Structures are given as structure tokens and as C-alpha cells.
Amino acid sequence: QIIEGGTILIEDGRIIAVGKDIAVPPGARVVDYGADAVIVPGLVSADSPYGVSRASDRTADPSLMAIDNFDPYTTFASALGEGVTSAYLAPARGRLIAGQGAVVKLAGKAGEEDRRVLSASATIHGAVSAEARNTPGYWRPPVPATVDVGLGMEKPQLPRSLMGAIVALRELLALAQGAPDKDEYGPEAGPVLRQLMSARTPWRLAATDRAEITALVNFFRENGLPLVIDGADEAGPLASEIARAGASVIVDAPFIPNTVGHNFGKQRDAQWPVFDTAVALERAKVKFAIAPANPVSAADLRFAAQIASRGGLSREAALRAITLAPAEILGVADRVGSLKVGKDADLVVFNGHPLDSTSSVLATWIDGDVVFKAYERSAVVLEIDELHVGDGSIIAPGEILMQDGRIVEVGRKVGHPQGCTIMRGAAAMPGMIDALGHLGLEGSTKVPATRFELKRLVEPGDFADRRVAQAGVTTVVLSPRGTSRSGAPMMAYKPAGTDLSKMVIADPVALRFQWPDRNRLESGQAMREVLAKAIDYEKKWSEYEKKRASWTPPKSGDDESANAESKSAEGDEKKEGEAGKHATDADKKPDADKKTDGDKKEGADEKKKDDDGDKKKSKKKGEKEPAKPVTGAWETKITVPPFGESRLRFYLLETAGEIKGTLRCAALTDGLVDVTGARDEHKVTLSGDGSRGRIEVSAEEVENKLKGEITMGPTKVSFEAEQTATEYEIAGRSEQRKPKPEKKKEIKGEPKAPAIDPDLEPLRRAMHGEGAVVVSVDRADEIVACVDAFEEARIQPVLYGAEEAWKVLDKLRGRVAGVLLSQRVTTTDPKTGAKERNRYAELASAGIQVAFHSAAEEGAVEIPLMAAYAVSQGMSPEGALRALTGGAADMLSIDDRVGLLAPGLDADVVLLDGSPFNASTSVTRVWVNGEEVR
């Protein structure tokens, strides 16, 4: 129910009237928040990291109480500032039965601490998921230990599997019903459970996948016990069964903010984030609450509800899931969860709808008292069909024309070529950029040489790459996980490109360095040495280019004459040298029995001929050449119905007859397949598990070729692969050897170009604004020293980490290309726990470019959620969108290809069903180079 222009009357900490046209008693204090304010019940977090204690030694200890670890004098300023007034406390984590959960208020009057405890025994808290399967064995040594008794031994405890968890629950129920205690769970387990079950205390057990949820539902339905399923990532498809069992669900948000991106696995059955669980439960009429993912602070409860709305959950249902629903599930709805006469006066005042990303809390009340008051701010938001260009500007409504992989037009109205496809949506933006990620490294921690081409690592059609692009991240700046003294190479590429040449934007796009040294006195020394070399290198090229610009080539006739004179002079010098040499040899008069150099050479040639002849004679007719190692890269193309022609590549390492390596073929499997095998003479056998089944390879090494057959189930394909590389350096693509360039004809007097140094060339490009340099540095003094050193080299670096950049903002403005902060968006005051600053917003407001990055592989899909979280914490939507697109591209000098919706740039476009930084907004379609990613 929504009351427009309503009034709430509060007396002695409780609500005594709610509605419209409420008569205000004489002498009452009136607080008017204005017509645009929105008042809702205090938010109830169904989970929190507060008050968690050490788990018991036993796998089941229902006597452990969370309320015993609650400190009412702790400040919860961050949560109160986001409108959270009540929170659930877990007794512990990682046990089948960890104890009894509690529900408390996060603030209250001094001297009334008892009133803050809403329920001291709200649930029987535990888990049947993997969380509870690492319980150590139980061991209690006898006191005193004697020779005949000994020290005893560790006794294994259930569960080690889902089946073990259900067996243990049956045994615990039997104990509660009076079965004899065999000291499996401790003497207190049975009596305490009996007492809790007689009070109908609900069981709150964590379960994530379908098997765990199904097992719980069946078990508790059979035993007629109240159940709350915690986590329930895959509860959506089982919503009907959950509804029939009468169970409730706590839905955890599928995202942990302020951390690096999370890698979910590369297999098809890997558990990727699911956003439609809540809406599926709502349709099945299952009672559910939404909570932040463990161990995220309750302060992010609103953000968790916004994410849950991505799957189609209505804002009304999402708001209920963080107010009344958790109060009902936790058994405290008689006091909190709704604005109702007789309940506690816990309420929150927002400047907009609570589930709008740009809304913020104006005030939080608990028991009729203000416990949080925000600074006064005013904001006006207009929501229409929007085309976000990427530079902060919005065209509403707007249109974009893509053709031949490029953006042709952008504006309110653009041309419609005959036969074009027309699509419509709520909003569009440029493809997002992961400014520093590891997608494509396949878990490798190696740091390649500066001149190594990272494009060898990527392949069109990779499954994980497509998933990342489908999330709207169309450009990834691939970086090794470490740095090197000469600079680790970084590459910008498109994870969903269909052609390698179009996938790679720049290789290298930047070099990555580290400024600090373990010995702080030597910090920056190695970097300065590299910069000094780069400056000298650039100076040589600059002098060459000046000479080249001022040099006038001779006319064709003069050129030939000069060359002829040069050759004649060279010939005369050569003859004189030879004559002098002969004269000297004659003067020496060597002994007759001493061999000259010519004689020695002649004898060696004759011996070599004889040896070759002997070898040829010793080889029998029809005998095969000795088997050569298969170490290196082997490539060919095969045709696999119905996928058509696809490239097949082996990358192998042979050691003492054993072979290990990788196989890649888009028609057979998604991503790389680890293969192992052996070789017997010329025969090679390999096998490995691909995404579509077991792959078997049987081949024979003949004349530097592998000829054989690949089997995968009923599919059999013949192949003949050629060896393209003989080294096993890194799992990457071997490049075809480039033909040697023809030697340029030298012209007398022409300036000679300096030798190209591949290690310094990227730095030289950065000096001309055509590349980037990323430097890890955190301390304020070192940041300033680093920027000063790069300024001498005429390079604006990209600072990585930069924890104390906020201290030296004035010394960075206009001197750095940008800053890549860590994923920690906000900082808090260590004394009060209150939010101190939004790090991204602070730098962006100071005119310093920032960008978002995952520092992960497939975790790149969480980049838009990181940006959405930054907006929810106070960053401007335009600033966040620029940091995801145009700003990131400008920072890394790839803005001539990506980052903006502008004519001439690559057609990388993301279509959305709402404004980009509403956390409930989803990506509906993605185009990369004008081709839709499916």
C-alpha cells in the first residue's frame, strides 16, 4: 500500500497512527521532509557479517547463540546511513548446525539495550552446502593422559557430502526425539534441539545448487519441520516444489562489491550468476527475503535488492523482500517490517524511490528517534529513452547507424539504408572496457618478455570470451598478473571478435611497471633507468628524423654515378688488400710439411664428404628416419559436421616419451583442452576431456607432420598437421614466419635510421601519445616522485592502485593519463565506521580520469556492476559511464577505435532495458564490430 501525502504519528517509540489527514496533537514536534520525500519501513537485513563468532569443534552445536556475541556499543553507521535498522546475526559459519541465530536493532537508546534484541533465538542456523563439508575431526584428549590410556585420536565428523549431511540430520532428529546418545554430536545436541523444535523454531540451512535444495525440501517436508533455505542460488527452477513444502528462502545477491571480479569456471556446467531467482519464487508464491551475499555488509542491502530486480522482479516485491518479508521469516514482524499501528517506529526517509540507484537516505529513525541524518542535497532526475554517447553527453531520444563494422551516424535522426534492420530499446551505450583484466591467460601467472605478442594467447570463438561480451564488456585490456623491470606487455582486444585481425585493437597497448621496491630507498630506481634509456632512444630517433627531413635525395643520374664511384673505390681497396696479403704470405716462407689454412679447409671438406658417404652407406633401404620430439606447435584445418571448417592446433611438450599440452579447436570444444599421452617410436596418442566429451587422438609422426585421426564419441575426423614451432614457451598461437624484407638499396649520404628496440618502442610511442604506461604505486610521496620522473620523459602515466592519490590531487591534475584504483569504491572512518569518501567520485570530481577494471579473467562480466555500485555510493552516472567507456579508451590511447558512439569508430554497442546505472537494468543485446554477439 502507498499513501500519497501521508503522516505518521509516533509516541513512546511506537507508531500510533498512519494515514492521510491525521490529526496532529497539540504540542507534537512536526518533522516535514517535503512532498518529494519517500518514507518506508526500516530495512531488515536477513543476513549480515555482524557478531559472527568462532564455530564450535562439533559439526552440530545448537547451544551456541549469536546473541552472546552481540556488542550493543558497536557503531553500525554505514548500515544506518543506508536505511538498515535491523539485522540477522549468525552464530557462526561452516557447520551443519552452527547454533541459534538472532535478530537485533542496529541502534537504540542508551540503557535500553534489551529493547534492541528482537529475537535471541530466531533460527537453528546451519548448512548442507559445501560450506559445512570442511568440518575438522573432533578430538578431546583425556586429562590426564596416561600411558595405558594414551592421547586418543581424531574422530571424523559428518558431513563430507550432501548425503552425509542428510544422514547427520536424521541422526540429530532421532537424538531430539530421545534416541540414545553415542557421543557423535555431543551431550547437549539432543536436549537443546528438542527444546527448539518444541518451540517451532525454524531451521535455516544454507543450500546453493539444485541437489542440495531438493534434498532439504524433501527431508523437511517428510518430517513436518519449518524450513528457511539460505543462499538458494538455483532455487528458481524448484520454486514450485519449495512452495508445496511451505519453505521460505533467503536469496543472496549474486555479486560481492568492492572486490576483484570473480572467476566462475570455464566449463559449461560452471555456476555463473543468476538474477531471476527472486522473480521465480514470487511467481510461485514462495515467501522470500533478499540479503547481501556473505560476508558483505548489511549497508549494501538496497543494492542487493536492486540486483535482484534485474530478473524482472517488481520494485514493490523487491522492497517487501527487504522489509516485511524478512521480518516475517525471522519471526519479528510483530515489531518491525512495516509501517503499522502498534509496531516500533523504525522508518527511513529517502529523496526518491528506495530502489533507484541515485536515491539516498535523508534520515533513519529507530524507536522514534533519529539515528542518522544526511547532509541536505537536492537532485533532479529525468528518465527517457537515452543514447549515452560515452563522453558524458546524452541524446534523448537518439539513433545510431552501424554499417560495415563502423558507426556511420549518431544523432536524433539518422539515415535508414534500404534493407536495414531496425531494433528498439530503452537505452544504448558504447561497449564497456575492462581497463585491466586477465581474460585469456587461462590461469597463467607467468610474466612474458616485453616484446612478446599477447595476441598469440587469444582465439576467436572462445566460450568464456563470448559470455563476457554478452555482459556488455566488448574490450578487455589483457595484462599479465605481474610486472617486469623492462615492462610487462598489455594488449587491448575484443573478446567476441570473429576475426583475429579485428579482435586486436593494440598489441602492445601499454607496458606495465612497478614503482615501489622492497627496499623503499630504491623505489623508482629501476623505473628511472628504463626511462633514461627511453629518452636516449627517442633522442636518436628525433635526430634521425630531423636529418631525414633536411636531407635531399640525389637525382637518379647523380645517384648511379655516385654508386659506381663507390663500388670502384671499394674494388680498388679490396684488390690492394688482397695483394698485400699475398705478399706477406710469400715473405713468411712456410715449411713444406706445414699445412696452410686452405689445405686444412680442403681436408675438412673431404672428411665431411667421407663421413656423409659413410652415413648414407650405413642407412638401410626403406629405413625410417629416427623419431623427432613432438615438442612445439602443430596446426591444420579440419571439417567437423555440422560446424564446418575449423582450425585445429596442438601445443605439446614431450619429456622422456610422455607428452602433455593443449588442444584447441572451436568445432570440437569450447576453450583449451588439457591433453596427455605418450609416444611409441613414431606413433603418438593423446586424450583429454573437452566441453562436448572425451577427445582421443591417434597419429603418426611422418616427415615433420602428424597424420592421424581424432575421435570424439561417434565423430571421427582425419587430419594432417604441420609443425609451426619447435619450442614450448607459453600456451599461445604460433605466428607464421614473415618473409624477409628486401634489402634496401643504399644511397650515398642518406641518413641511417637507428636500430629498432622492441623493448623501448612502446615507451617511445607513449611519448608521442600513441600508447600508455601503467605504473603500480600507492604512497603519496612515491606517486609524486613517479609523476615527476615521467614528466621528464614527456609521458603521462596511468597510475595503478594509487591508494593515497587523494592526498596529492593538485599534483596529478593534467600530469597523468588516468588512475586505475582498486575495486574498493568507498572508504570508511576506522573509528566510527561511517563512510568517508567515494574514491572514484573524488578523483573524477577533481578532473582526474578513472576507469573500472576487474583484475580477473571471466570476472570481467562484473565490471558494469562495479560501476553501478559506485553510482549507488554517490558517483555521478555520467562520470561512471565515462569511466567505463570513453575515459578508459582515452586513458589507454585507444579512443580512435572504441569508447564512444561517434562516426568512424568501431560499432561496439550495448543495448539496455533501462538507464545504464540502475542496478536492475539488464543488457539485452550486444554488437561488436557491427556483428551481434549471440
JSON list of C-alpha atoms in Angstrom, two decimals, residues 680-777:
[
{"chain": "A", "resi": 680, "resn": "ASP", "atom": "CA", "xyz": [55.99, -45.15, -29.14]},
{"chain": "A", "resi": 681, "resn": "GLU", "atom": "CA", "xyz": [58.54, -44.64, -31.91]},
{"chain": "A", "resi": 682, "resn": "HIS", "atom": "CA", "xyz": [56.64, -42.58, -34.49]},
{"chain": "A", "resi": 683, "resn": "LYS", "atom": "CA", "xyz": [53.16, -43.22, -33.06]},
{"chain": "A", "resi": 684, "resn": "VAL", "atom": "CA", "xyz": [51.56, -40.54, -30.84]},
{"chain": "A", "resi": 685, "resn": "THR", "atom": "CA", "xyz": [48.45, -40.98, -28.68]},
{"chain": "A", "resi": 686, "resn": "LEU", "atom": "CA", "xyz": [46.71, -38.13, -26.82]},
{"chain": "A", "resi": 687, "resn": "SER", "atom": "CA", "xyz": [43.48, -37.75, -24.86]},
{"chain": "A", "resi": 688, "resn": "GLY", "atom": "CA", "xyz": [41.61, -35.11, -22.86]},
{"chain": "A", "resi": 689, "resn": "ASP", "atom": "CA", "xyz": [38.16, -34.01, -21.74]},
{"chain": "A", "resi": 690, "resn": "GLY", "atom": "CA", "xyz": [36.55, -31.31, -23.86]},
{"chain": "A", "resi": 691, "resn": "SER", "atom": "CA", "xyz": [33.34, -29.38, -23.20]},
{"chain": "A", "resi": 692, "resn": "ARG", "atom": "CA", "xyz": [31.41, -31.77, -25.51]},
{"chain": "A", "resi": 693, "resn": "GLY", "atom": "CA", "xyz": [33.00, -35.05, -24.42]},
{"chain": "A", "resi": 694, "resn": "ARG", "atom": "CA", "xyz": [36.17, -37.13, -24.37]},
{"chain": "A", "resi": 695, "resn": "ILE", "atom": "CA", "xyz": [38.66, -36.42, -27.20]},
{"chain": "A", "resi": 696, "resn": "GLU", "atom": "CA", "xyz": [41.05, -39.17, -28.35]},
{"chain": "A", "resi": 697, "resn": "VAL", "atom": "CA", "xyz": [43.92, -38.55, -30.79]},
{"chain": "A", "resi": 698, "resn": "SER", "atom": "CA", "xyz": [45.89, -41.26, -32.59]},
{"chain": "A", "resi": 699, "resn": "ALA", "atom": "CA", "xyz": [48.58, -40.09, -35.00]},
{"chain": "A", "resi": 700, "resn": "GLU", "atom": "CA", "xyz": [51.92, -40.89, -36.55]},
{"chain": "A", "resi": 701, "resn": "GLU", "atom": "CA", "xyz": [54.86, -38.51, -36.96]},
{"chain": "A", "resi": 702, "resn": "VAL", "atom": "CA", "xyz": [55.98, -38.73, -40.60]},
{"chain": "A", "resi": 703, "resn": "GLU", "atom": "CA", "xyz": [58.27, -36.26, -42.37]},
{"chain": "A", "resi": 704, "resn": "ASN", "atom": "CA", "xyz": [57.69, -33.48, -39.82]},
{"chain": "A", "resi": 705, "resn": "LYS", "atom": "CA", "xyz": [53.92, -33.97, -39.98]},
{"chain": "A", "resi": 706, "resn": "LEU", "atom": "CA", "xyz": [51.39, -35.52, -37.62]},
{"chain": "A", "resi": 707, "resn": "LYS", "atom": "CA", "xyz": [48.97, -37.69, -39.61]},
{"chain": "A", "resi": 708, "resn": "GLY", "atom": "CA", "xyz": [46.12, -39.41, -37.84]},
{"chain": "A", "resi": 709, "resn": "GLU", "atom": "CA", "xyz": [42.56, -39.37, -36.57]},
{"chain": "A", "resi": 710, "resn": "ILE", "atom": "CA", "xyz": [40.60, -37.53, -33.85]},
{"chain": "A", "resi": 711, "resn": "THR", "atom": "CA", "xyz": [37.71, -39.35, -32.16]},
{"chain": "A", "resi": 712, "resn": "MET", "atom": "CA", "xyz": [35.00, -37.72, -30.03]},
{"chain": "A", "resi": 713, "resn": "GLY", "atom": "CA", "xyz": [32.07, -40.04, -29.42]},
{"chain": "A", "resi": 714, "resn": "PRO", "atom": "CA", "xyz": [30.72, -41.12, -32.82]},
{"chain": "A", "resi": 715, "resn": "THR", "atom": "CA", "xyz": [32.63, -38.34, -34.59]},
{"chain": "A", "resi": 716, "resn": "LYS", "atom": "CA", "xyz": [35.87, -39.31, -36.35]},
{"chain": "A", "resi": 717, "resn": "VAL", "atom": "CA", "xyz": [37.96, -36.80, -38.29]},
{"chain": "A", "resi": 718, "resn": "SER", "atom": "CA", "xyz": [41.24, -37.36, -40.14]},
{"chain": "A", "resi": 719, "resn": "PHE", "atom": "CA", "xyz": [43.90, -34.68, -40.03]},
{"chain": "A", "resi": 720, "resn": "GLU", "atom": "CA", "xyz": [47.41, -33.88, -41.21]},
{"chain": "A", "resi": 721, "resn": "ALA", "atom": "CA", "xyz": [49.11, -31.20, -39.10]},
{"chain": "A", "resi": 722, "resn": "GLU", "atom": "CA", "xyz": [52.34, -29.38, -39.83]},
{"chain": "A", "resi": 723, "resn": "GLN", "atom": "CA", "xyz": [54.81, -28.30, -37.14]},
{"chain": "A", "resi": 724, "resn": "THR", "atom": "CA", "xyz": [54.89, -24.49, -36.96]},
{"chain": "A", "resi": 725, "resn": "ALA", "atom": "CA", "xyz": [57.08, -24.11, -33.87]},
{"chain": "A", "resi": 726, "resn": "THR", "atom": "CA", "xyz": [59.58, -26.32, -32.05]},
{"chain": "A", "resi": 727, "resn": "GLU", "atom": "CA", "xyz": [59.54, -24.59, -28.66]},
{"chain": "A", "resi": 728, "resn": "TYR", "atom": "CA", "xyz": [57.17, -24.82, -25.69]},
{"chain": "A", "resi": 729, "resn": "GLU", "atom": "CA", "xyz": [57.41, -21.34, -24.16]},
{"chain": "A", "resi": 730, "resn": "ILE", "atom": "CA", "xyz": [53.83, -20.40, -23.40]},
{"chain": "A", "resi": 731, "resn": "ALA", "atom": "CA", "xyz": [50.39, -21.65, -24.44]},
{"chain": "A", "resi": 732, "resn": "GLY", "atom": "CA", "xyz": [49.92, -19.29, -27.33]},
{"chain": "A", "resi": 733, "resn": "ARG", "atom": "CA", "xyz": [49.42, -19.11, -31.02]},
{"chain": "A", "resi": 734, "resn": "SER", "atom": "CA", "xyz": [52.50, -19.63, -33.14]},
{"chain": "A", "resi": 735, "resn": "GLU", "atom": "CA", "xyz": [52.79, -16.99, -35.83]},
{"chain": "A", "resi": 736, "resn": "GLN", "atom": "CA", "xyz": [53.71, -17.63, -39.43]},
{"chain": "A", "resi": 737, "resn": "ARG", "atom": "CA", "xyz": [57.23, -16.56, -40.17]},
{"chain": "A", "resi": 738, "resn": "LYS", "atom": "CA", "xyz": [57.23, -13.27, -42.01]},
{"chain": "A", "resi": 739, "resn": "PRO", "atom": "CA", "xyz": [59.21, -13.11, -45.27]},
{"chain": "A", "resi": 740, "resn": "LYS", "atom": "CA", "xyz": [62.47, -11.27, -45.00]},
{"chain": "A", "resi": 741, "resn": "PRO", "atom": "CA", "xyz": [62.17, -7.74, -46.39]},
{"chain": "A", "resi": 742, "resn": "GLU", "atom": "CA", "xyz": [64.21, -6.98, -49.43]},
{"chain": "A", "resi": 743, "resn": "LYS", "atom": "CA", "xyz": [67.43, -5.19, -48.63]},
{"chain": "A", "resi": 744, "resn": "LYS", "atom": "CA", "xyz": [67.02, -1.53, -49.38]},
{"chain": "A", "resi": 745, "resn": "LYS", "atom": "CA", "xyz": [69.44, -0.07, -51.87]},
{"chain": "A", "resi": 746, "resn": "GLU", "atom": "CA", "xyz": [71.75, 2.30, -50.04]},
{"chain": "A", "resi": 747, "resn": "ILE", "atom": "CA", "xyz": [72.09, 5.86, -51.35]},
{"chain": "A", "resi": 748, "resn": "LYS", "atom": "CA", "xyz": [75.20, 7.83, -50.63]},
{"chain": "A", "resi": 749, "resn": "GLY", "atom": "CA", "xyz": [74.64, 10.45, -47.94]},
{"chain": "A", "resi": 750, "resn": "GLU", "atom": "CA", "xyz": [71.22, 9.12, -46.87]},
{"chain": "A", "resi": 751, "resn": "PRO", "atom": "CA", "xyz": [70.73, 9.34, -43.06]},
{"chain": "A", "resi": 752, "resn": "LYS", "atom": "CA", "xyz": [70.77, 5.91, -41.45]},
{"chain": "A", "resi": 753, "resn": "ALA", "atom": "CA", "xyz": [67.86, 5.05, -39.15]},
{"chain": "A", "resi": 754, "resn": "PRO", "atom": "CA", "xyz": [68.68, 3.87, -35.60]},
{"chain": "A", "resi": 755, "resn": "ALA", "atom": "CA", "xyz": [68.13, 0.19, -34.77]},
{"chain": "A", "resi": 756, "resn": "ILE", "atom": "CA", "xyz": [64.59, -0.54, -33.54]},
{"chain": "A", "resi": 757, "resn": "ASP", "atom": "CA", "xyz": [64.48, -1.69, -29.90]},
{"chain": "A", "resi": 758, "resn": "PRO", "atom": "CA", "xyz": [61.20, -3.61, -29.31]},
{"chain": "A", "resi": 759, "resn": "ASP", "atom": "CA", "xyz": [61.57, -3.11, -25.53]},
{"chain": "A", "resi": 760, "resn": "LEU", "atom": "CA", "xyz": [61.75, 0.69, -25.81]},
{"chain": "A", "resi": 761, "resn": "GLU", "atom": "CA", "xyz": [59.47, 1.23, -28.79]},
{"chain": "A", "resi": 762, "resn": "PRO", "atom": "CA", "xyz": [56.25, 1.21, -26.67]},
{"chain": "A", "resi": 763, "resn": "LEU", "atom": "CA", "xyz": [57.73, 3.90, -24.44]},
{"chain": "A", "resi": 764, "resn": "ARG", "atom": "CA", "xyz": [58.64, 5.98, -27.47]},
{"chain": "A", "resi": 765, "resn": "ARG", "atom": "CA", "xyz": [55.05, 5.65, -28.71]},
{"chain": "A", "resi": 766, "resn": "ALA", "atom": "CA", "xyz": [53.82, 6.76, -25.27]},
{"chain": "A", "resi": 767, "resn": "MET", "atom": "CA", "xyz": [55.98, 9.89, -25.57]},
{"chain": "A", "resi": 768, "resn": "HIS", "atom": "CA", "xyz": [54.00, 10.74, -28.71]},
{"chain": "A", "resi": 769, "resn": "GLY", "atom": "CA", "xyz": [50.64, 9.98, -27.07]},
{"chain": "A", "resi": 770, "resn": "GLU", "atom": "CA", "xyz": [50.18, 6.81, -29.09]},
{"chain": "A", "resi": 771, "resn": "GLY", "atom": "CA", "xyz": [50.48, 4.32, -26.21]},
{"chain": "A", "resi": 772, "resn": "ALA", "atom": "CA", "xyz": [50.24, 4.06, -22.46]},
{"chain": "A", "resi": 773, "resn": "VAL", "atom": "CA", "xyz": [52.41, 3.17, -19.48]},
{"chain": "A", "resi": 774, "resn": "VAL", "atom": "CA", "xyz": [50.78, 1.65, -16.38]},
{"chain": "A", "resi": 775, "resn": "VAL", "atom": "CA", "xyz": [52.72, 2.01, -13.13]},
{"chain": "A", "resi": 776, "resn": "SER", "atom": "CA", "xyz": [51.84, 0.43, -9.76]},
{"chain": "A", "resi": 777, "resn": "VAL", "atom": "CA", "xyz": [52.35, 2.95, -6.96]}
]
